Amino acid sequence: QVQLVESGGGLVQAGGSLRLSCAASGIILSISDMGWYRQAPGKQRELVAASTSAGSTNYASSVKGRFTISRDYAKNALYLQMNSLKPEDTAVYYCNLLVPIDALWGQGTQVTVSS
């Protein structure tokens, strides 16, 4: 079964940090271009961080310098380290391929940043 499961969200004060995890099954992350997405209430889902199988990364301007995407090939997992969190980072966070597959959208993990 092909599945992505996100975890690690929570409630944090502005300026705090969280580390999100994405556990993959049925997908070999080392050969996949992956991304972290988020969807805030009333807004469209957006890509915030990308990681290619070639090793390059890219970030939305709103998170650049604060978020870091990484992989653990042994665990077949994707991570998002989020530092200096702001209230506007509040959203449900998801992982998926860079060309997302509808069937792989999971439940996501809620991140709430209080001011």
Short mmCIF file of N, CA and C in Angstrom, two decimals:
data_model
loop_
_atom_site.label_atom_id
_atom_site.label_comp_id
_atom_site.label_asym_id
_atom_site.label_seq_id
_atom_site.Cartn_x
_atom_site.Cartn_y
_atom_site.Cartn_z
N GLN A 1 0.84 -1.19 0.00
CA GLN A 1 0.00 0.00 0.00
C GLN A 1 0.88 1.24 0.00
N VAL A 2 0.56 2.17 -0.90
CA VAL A 2 1.31 3.42 -1.00
C VAL A 2 0.68 4.42 -0.04
N GLN A 3 1.50 4.95 0.85
CA GLN A 3 0.95 5.82 1.88
C GLN A 3 2.00 6.79 2.39
N LEU A 4 1.54 8.00 2.74
CA LEU A 4 2.37 9.01 3.40
C LEU A 4 1.66 9.42 4.68
N VAL A 5 2.36 9.39 5.80
CA VAL A 5 1.76 9.72 7.08
C VAL A 5 2.58 10.82 7.74
N GLU A 6 1.92 11.96 7.97
CA GLU A 6 2.57 13.10 8.59
C GLU A 6 2.36 13.09 10.10
N SER A 7 3.34 13.63 10.82
CA SER A 7 3.25 13.74 12.27
C SER A 7 4.17 14.86 12.74
N GLY A 8 4.03 15.21 14.01
CA GLY A 8 4.93 16.18 14.62
C GLY A 8 4.36 17.56 14.83
N GLY A 9 3.14 17.79 14.39
CA GLY A 9 2.56 19.10 14.58
C GLY A 9 2.18 19.34 16.03
N GLY A 10 1.69 20.55 16.29
CA GLY A 10 1.28 20.88 17.64
C GLY A 10 1.06 22.37 17.80
N LEU A 11 0.89 22.77 19.05
CA LEU A 11 0.69 24.18 19.40
C LEU A 11 2.01 24.71 19.95
N VAL A 12 2.45 25.83 19.39
CA VAL A 12 3.72 26.41 19.80
C VAL A 12 3.58 27.93 19.81
N GLN A 13 4.33 28.57 20.66
CA GLN A 13 4.32 30.03 20.69
C GLN A 13 5.16 30.59 19.55
N ALA A 14 4.84 31.79 19.16
CA ALA A 14 5.63 32.46 18.12
C ALA A 14 7.10 32.49 18.54
N GLY A 15 7.95 32.21 17.56
CA GLY A 15 9.39 32.11 17.83
C GLY A 15 9.86 30.71 18.14
N GLY A 16 8.93 29.80 18.35
CA GLY A 16 9.28 28.43 18.69
C GLY A 16 9.60 27.59 17.47
N SER A 17 9.84 26.30 17.73
CA SER A 17 10.24 25.37 16.67
C SER A 17 9.43 24.09 16.74
N LEU A 18 9.29 23.47 15.60
CA LEU A 18 8.69 22.15 15.49
C LEU A 18 9.41 21.39 14.39
N ARG A 19 9.39 20.07 14.50
CA ARG A 19 9.95 19.22 13.46
C ARG A 19 8.86 18.25 13.00
N LEU A 20 8.50 18.38 11.74
CA LEU A 20 7.49 17.51 11.17
C LEU A 20 8.15 16.30 10.51
N SER A 21 7.45 15.18 10.54
CA SER A 21 7.94 13.96 9.91
C SER A 21 6.91 13.44 8.92
N CYS A 22 7.41 12.81 7.88
CA CYS A 22 6.56 12.17 6.87
C CYS A 22 7.11 10.77 6.65
N ALA A 23 6.35 9.79 7.09
CA ALA A 23 6.76 8.39 6.92
C ALA A 23 6.15 7.85 5.64
N ALA A 24 6.98 7.28 4.80
CA ALA A 24 6.53 6.79 3.50
C ALA A 24 6.54 5.27 3.45
N SER A 25 5.50 4.73 2.85
CA SER A 25 5.45 3.30 2.58
C SER A 25 4.99 3.11 1.15
N GLY A 26 5.62 2.18 0.46
CA GLY A 26 5.27 1.96 -0.94
C GLY A 26 5.89 2.95 -1.90
N ILE A 27 6.64 3.89 -1.36
CA ILE A 27 7.36 4.88 -2.17
C ILE A 27 8.79 4.91 -1.68
N ILE A 28 9.73 4.88 -2.61
CA ILE A 28 11.13 4.99 -2.24
C ILE A 28 11.52 6.46 -2.35
N LEU A 29 11.66 7.12 -1.20
CA LEU A 29 11.90 8.56 -1.20
C LEU A 29 13.20 8.93 -1.88
N SER A 30 14.17 8.04 -1.85
CA SER A 30 15.48 8.39 -2.41
C SER A 30 15.42 8.64 -3.91
N ILE A 31 14.38 8.14 -4.57
CA ILE A 31 14.27 8.36 -6.01
C ILE A 31 13.06 9.21 -6.34
N SER A 32 12.52 9.90 -5.32
CA SER A 32 11.31 10.69 -5.51
C SER A 32 11.57 12.15 -5.19
N ASP A 33 10.99 13.02 -5.97
CA ASP A 33 11.00 14.45 -5.68
C ASP A 33 9.82 14.74 -4.76
N MET A 34 10.12 15.28 -3.60
CA MET A 34 9.09 15.42 -2.56
C MET A 34 8.92 16.86 -2.13
N GLY A 35 7.77 17.12 -1.53
CA GLY A 35 7.51 18.46 -1.03
C GLY A 35 6.69 18.45 0.24
N TRP A 36 6.83 19.50 0.99
CA TRP A 36 5.95 19.81 2.12
C TRP A 36 5.00 20.92 1.67
N TYR A 37 3.73 20.70 1.94
CA TYR A 37 2.69 21.65 1.58
C TYR A 37 1.96 22.06 2.86
N ARG A 38 1.24 23.17 2.77
CA ARG A 38 0.40 23.57 3.89
C ARG A 38 -0.87 24.23 3.37
N GLN A 39 -1.90 24.10 4.20
CA GLN A 39 -3.17 24.73 3.87
C GLN A 39 -3.71 25.40 5.12
N ALA A 40 -3.80 26.71 5.05
CA ALA A 40 -4.36 27.49 6.14
C ALA A 40 -5.87 27.63 5.93
N PRO A 41 -6.61 27.89 7.00
CA PRO A 41 -8.06 28.03 6.86
C PRO A 41 -8.44 29.08 5.83
N GLY A 42 -9.31 28.72 4.91
CA GLY A 42 -9.78 29.64 3.89
C GLY A 42 -8.81 29.92 2.76
N LYS A 43 -7.69 29.20 2.74
CA LYS A 43 -6.69 29.42 1.71
C LYS A 43 -6.42 28.14 0.94
N GLN A 44 -5.84 28.30 -0.24
CA GLN A 44 -5.46 27.15 -1.04
C GLN A 44 -4.19 26.50 -0.48
N ARG A 45 -4.05 25.23 -0.75
CA ARG A 45 -2.84 24.53 -0.35
C ARG A 45 -1.66 25.07 -1.13
N GLU A 46 -0.54 25.24 -0.45
CA GLU A 46 0.65 25.80 -1.10
C GLU A 46 1.87 24.95 -0.78
N LEU A 47 2.80 24.94 -1.72
CA LEU A 47 4.08 24.26 -1.52
C LEU A 47 5.00 25.17 -0.74
N VAL A 48 5.56 24.68 0.35
CA VAL A 48 6.46 25.51 1.15
C VAL A 48 7.91 25.06 1.08
N ALA A 49 8.15 23.78 0.80
CA ALA A 49 9.53 23.30 0.73
C ALA A 49 9.59 22.11 -0.22
N ALA A 50 10.66 22.07 -1.01
CA ALA A 50 10.83 21.00 -1.99
C ALA A 50 12.20 20.36 -1.85
N SER A 51 12.24 19.07 -2.11
CA SER A 51 13.50 18.32 -2.07
C SER A 51 13.50 17.34 -3.22
N THR A 52 14.51 17.45 -4.09
CA THR A 52 14.56 16.56 -5.23
C THR A 52 15.45 15.36 -4.94
N SER A 53 15.29 14.33 -5.73
CA SER A 53 16.12 13.13 -5.58
C SER A 53 17.58 13.43 -5.92
N ALA A 54 17.81 14.51 -6.65
CA ALA A 54 19.17 14.91 -6.98
C ALA A 54 19.84 15.66 -5.84
N GLY A 55 19.07 15.98 -4.80
CA GLY A 55 19.66 16.62 -3.64
C GLY A 55 19.45 18.10 -3.51
N SER A 56 18.72 18.70 -4.43
CA SER A 56 18.48 20.13 -4.33
C SER A 56 17.24 20.41 -3.48
N THR A 57 17.23 21.59 -2.90
CA THR A 57 16.08 22.02 -2.09
C THR A 57 15.67 23.42 -2.52
N ASN A 58 14.42 23.73 -2.25
CA ASN A 58 13.91 25.05 -2.57
C ASN A 58 12.79 25.37 -1.58
N TYR A 59 12.60 26.65 -1.33
CA TYR A 59 11.64 27.07 -0.32
C TYR A 59 10.80 28.24 -0.82
N ALA A 60 9.58 28.29 -0.32
CA ALA A 60 8.76 29.47 -0.56
C ALA A 60 9.41 30.65 0.14
N SER A 61 9.24 31.82 -0.43
CA SER A 61 9.89 33.00 0.13
C SER A 61 9.44 33.26 1.56
N SER A 62 8.21 32.85 1.89
CA SER A 62 7.67 33.12 3.22
C SER A 62 8.34 32.29 4.32
N VAL A 63 9.02 31.21 3.94
CA VAL A 63 9.65 30.35 4.95
C VAL A 63 11.15 30.24 4.79
N LYS A 64 11.69 30.81 3.74
CA LYS A 64 13.12 30.69 3.47
C LYS A 64 13.93 31.25 4.64
N GLY A 65 14.92 30.50 5.04
CA GLY A 65 15.75 30.91 6.18
C GLY A 65 15.22 30.45 7.51
N ARG A 66 13.99 29.96 7.53
CA ARG A 66 13.39 29.50 8.79
C ARG A 66 13.10 28.00 8.77
N PHE A 67 12.74 27.46 7.60
CA PHE A 67 12.38 26.04 7.46
C PHE A 67 13.50 25.32 6.72
N THR A 68 13.69 24.04 7.08
CA THR A 68 14.67 23.20 6.41
C THR A 68 14.06 21.84 6.13
N ILE A 69 14.09 21.44 4.87
CA ILE A 69 13.58 20.12 4.47
C ILE A 69 14.76 19.15 4.40
N SER A 70 14.53 17.93 4.85
CA SER A 70 15.60 16.94 4.84
C SER A 70 15.00 15.54 4.71
N ARG A 71 15.87 14.57 4.47
CA ARG A 71 15.44 13.18 4.31
C ARG A 71 16.32 12.26 5.16
N ASP A 72 15.74 11.15 5.53
CA ASP A 72 16.50 10.06 6.14
C ASP A 72 16.25 8.84 5.24
N TYR A 73 17.26 8.52 4.44
CA TYR A 73 17.07 7.45 3.47
C TYR A 73 16.89 6.10 4.15
N ALA A 74 17.58 5.90 5.26
CA ALA A 74 17.46 4.63 5.97
C ALA A 74 16.05 4.42 6.50
N LYS A 75 15.43 5.49 6.95
CA LYS A 75 14.08 5.39 7.51
C LYS A 75 13.01 5.66 6.45
N ASN A 76 13.45 6.00 5.24
CA ASN A 76 12.50 6.36 4.18
C ASN A 76 11.52 7.43 4.65
N ALA A 77 12.08 8.49 5.22
CA ALA A 77 11.27 9.54 5.82
C ALA A 77 11.72 10.91 5.34
N LEU A 78 10.78 11.81 5.38
CA LEU A 78 10.99 13.21 5.01
C LEU A 78 10.71 14.06 6.23
N TYR A 79 11.48 15.13 6.42
CA TYR A 79 11.31 15.98 7.59
C TYR A 79 11.20 17.45 7.19
N LEU A 80 10.60 18.21 8.07
CA LEU A 80 10.57 19.66 7.92
C LEU A 80 10.86 20.28 9.28
N GLN A 81 12.05 20.84 9.40
CA GLN A 81 12.41 21.56 10.62
C GLN A 81 11.94 23.00 10.47
N MET A 82 11.11 23.43 11.41
CA MET A 82 10.53 24.77 11.34
C MET A 82 10.98 25.56 12.55
N ASN A 83 11.72 26.62 12.30
CA ASN A 83 12.20 27.50 13.37
C ASN A 83 11.60 28.88 13.23
N SER A 84 11.71 29.65 14.28
CA SER A 84 11.20 31.04 14.28
C SER A 84 9.77 31.09 13.74
N LEU A 85 8.94 30.23 14.26
CA LEU A 85 7.58 30.13 13.76
C LEU A 85 6.79 31.40 14.02
N LYS A 86 5.90 31.70 13.08
CA LYS A 86 5.06 32.88 13.14
C LYS A 86 3.60 32.46 13.13
N PRO A 87 2.71 33.30 13.65
CA PRO A 87 1.28 32.95 13.62
C PRO A 87 0.79 32.64 12.20
N GLU A 88 1.36 33.29 11.19
CA GLU A 88 0.93 33.03 9.81
C GLU A 88 1.38 31.67 9.28
N ASP A 89 2.20 30.95 10.05
CA ASP A 89 2.57 29.58 9.68
C ASP A 89 1.50 28.58 10.11
N THR A 90 0.50 29.04 10.83
CA THR A 90 -0.58 28.16 11.27
C THR A 90 -1.29 27.56 10.07
N ALA A 91 -1.35 26.23 10.02
CA ALA A 91 -1.93 25.52 8.88
C ALA A 91 -1.86 24.02 9.15
N VAL A 92 -2.51 23.26 8.28
CA VAL A 92 -2.31 21.82 8.25
C VAL A 92 -1.20 21.55 7.23
N TYR A 93 -0.22 20.79 7.65
CA TYR A 93 0.95 20.51 6.82
C TYR A 93 0.87 19.09 6.27
N TYR A 94 1.20 18.95 5.00
CA TYR A 94 1.15 17.68 4.29
C TYR A 94 2.45 17.43 3.55
N CYS A 95 2.76 16.18 3.30
CA CYS A 95 3.84 15.83 2.37
C CYS A 95 3.23 15.12 1.17
N ASN A 96 3.89 15.24 0.05
CA ASN A 96 3.45 14.59 -1.18
C ASN A 96 4.58 14.72 -2.19
N LEU A 97 4.40 14.08 -3.32
CA LEU A 97 5.37 14.25 -4.40
C LEU A 97 5.33 15.70 -4.88
N LEU A 98 6.39 16.13 -5.55
CA LEU A 98 6.40 17.49 -6.09
C LEU A 98 5.35 17.64 -7.19
N VAL A 99 5.06 16.57 -7.88
CA VAL A 99 3.88 16.52 -8.74
C VAL A 99 2.88 15.69 -7.94
N PRO A 100 2.07 16.34 -7.13
CA PRO A 100 1.29 15.61 -6.14
C PRO A 100 0.30 14.61 -6.75
N ILE A 101 0.13 13.53 -6.02
CA ILE A 101 -0.85 12.52 -6.39
C ILE A 101 -2.01 12.61 -5.42
N ASP A 102 -3.21 12.78 -5.95
CA ASP A 102 -4.37 12.99 -5.10
C ASP A 102 -4.53 11.90 -4.04
N ALA A 103 -4.28 10.67 -4.45
CA ALA A 103 -4.49 9.55 -3.53
C ALA A 103 -3.49 9.54 -2.38
N LEU A 104 -2.44 10.33 -2.47
CA LEU A 104 -1.43 10.34 -1.42
C LEU A 104 -1.62 11.45 -0.39
N TRP A 105 -2.61 12.31 -0.61
CA TRP A 105 -2.86 13.32 0.43
C TRP A 105 -3.37 12.60 1.68
N GLY A 106 -2.63 12.77 2.77
CA GLY A 106 -3.03 12.15 4.01
C GLY A 106 -3.85 13.11 4.86
N GLN A 107 -3.89 12.81 6.16
CA GLN A 107 -4.62 13.66 7.09
C GLN A 107 -3.87 14.94 7.41
N GLY A 108 -2.57 14.91 7.17
CA GLY A 108 -1.78 16.08 7.50
C GLY A 108 -1.54 16.17 9.00
N THR A 109 -0.79 17.17 9.38
CA THR A 109 -0.53 17.42 10.80
C THR A 109 -0.73 18.91 11.07
N GLN A 110 -1.50 19.21 12.08
CA GLN A 110 -1.88 20.59 12.39
C GLN A 110 -0.75 21.30 13.13
N VAL A 111 -0.40 22.46 12.63
CA VAL A 111 0.55 23.34 13.30
C VAL A 111 -0.18 24.63 13.65
N THR A 112 -0.16 24.97 14.93
CA THR A 112 -0.81 26.19 15.39
C THR A 112 0.23 27.02 16.14
N VAL A 113 0.41 28.25 15.67
CA VAL A 113 1.39 29.14 16.28
C VAL A 113 0.64 30.29 16.94
N SER A 114 0.79 30.41 18.24
CA SER A 114 0.10 31.47 18.98
C SER A 114 1.01 32.69 19.10
N SER A 115 0.36 33.84 19.13
CA SER A 115 1.13 35.10 19.20
C SER A 115 1.38 35.51 20.63
#
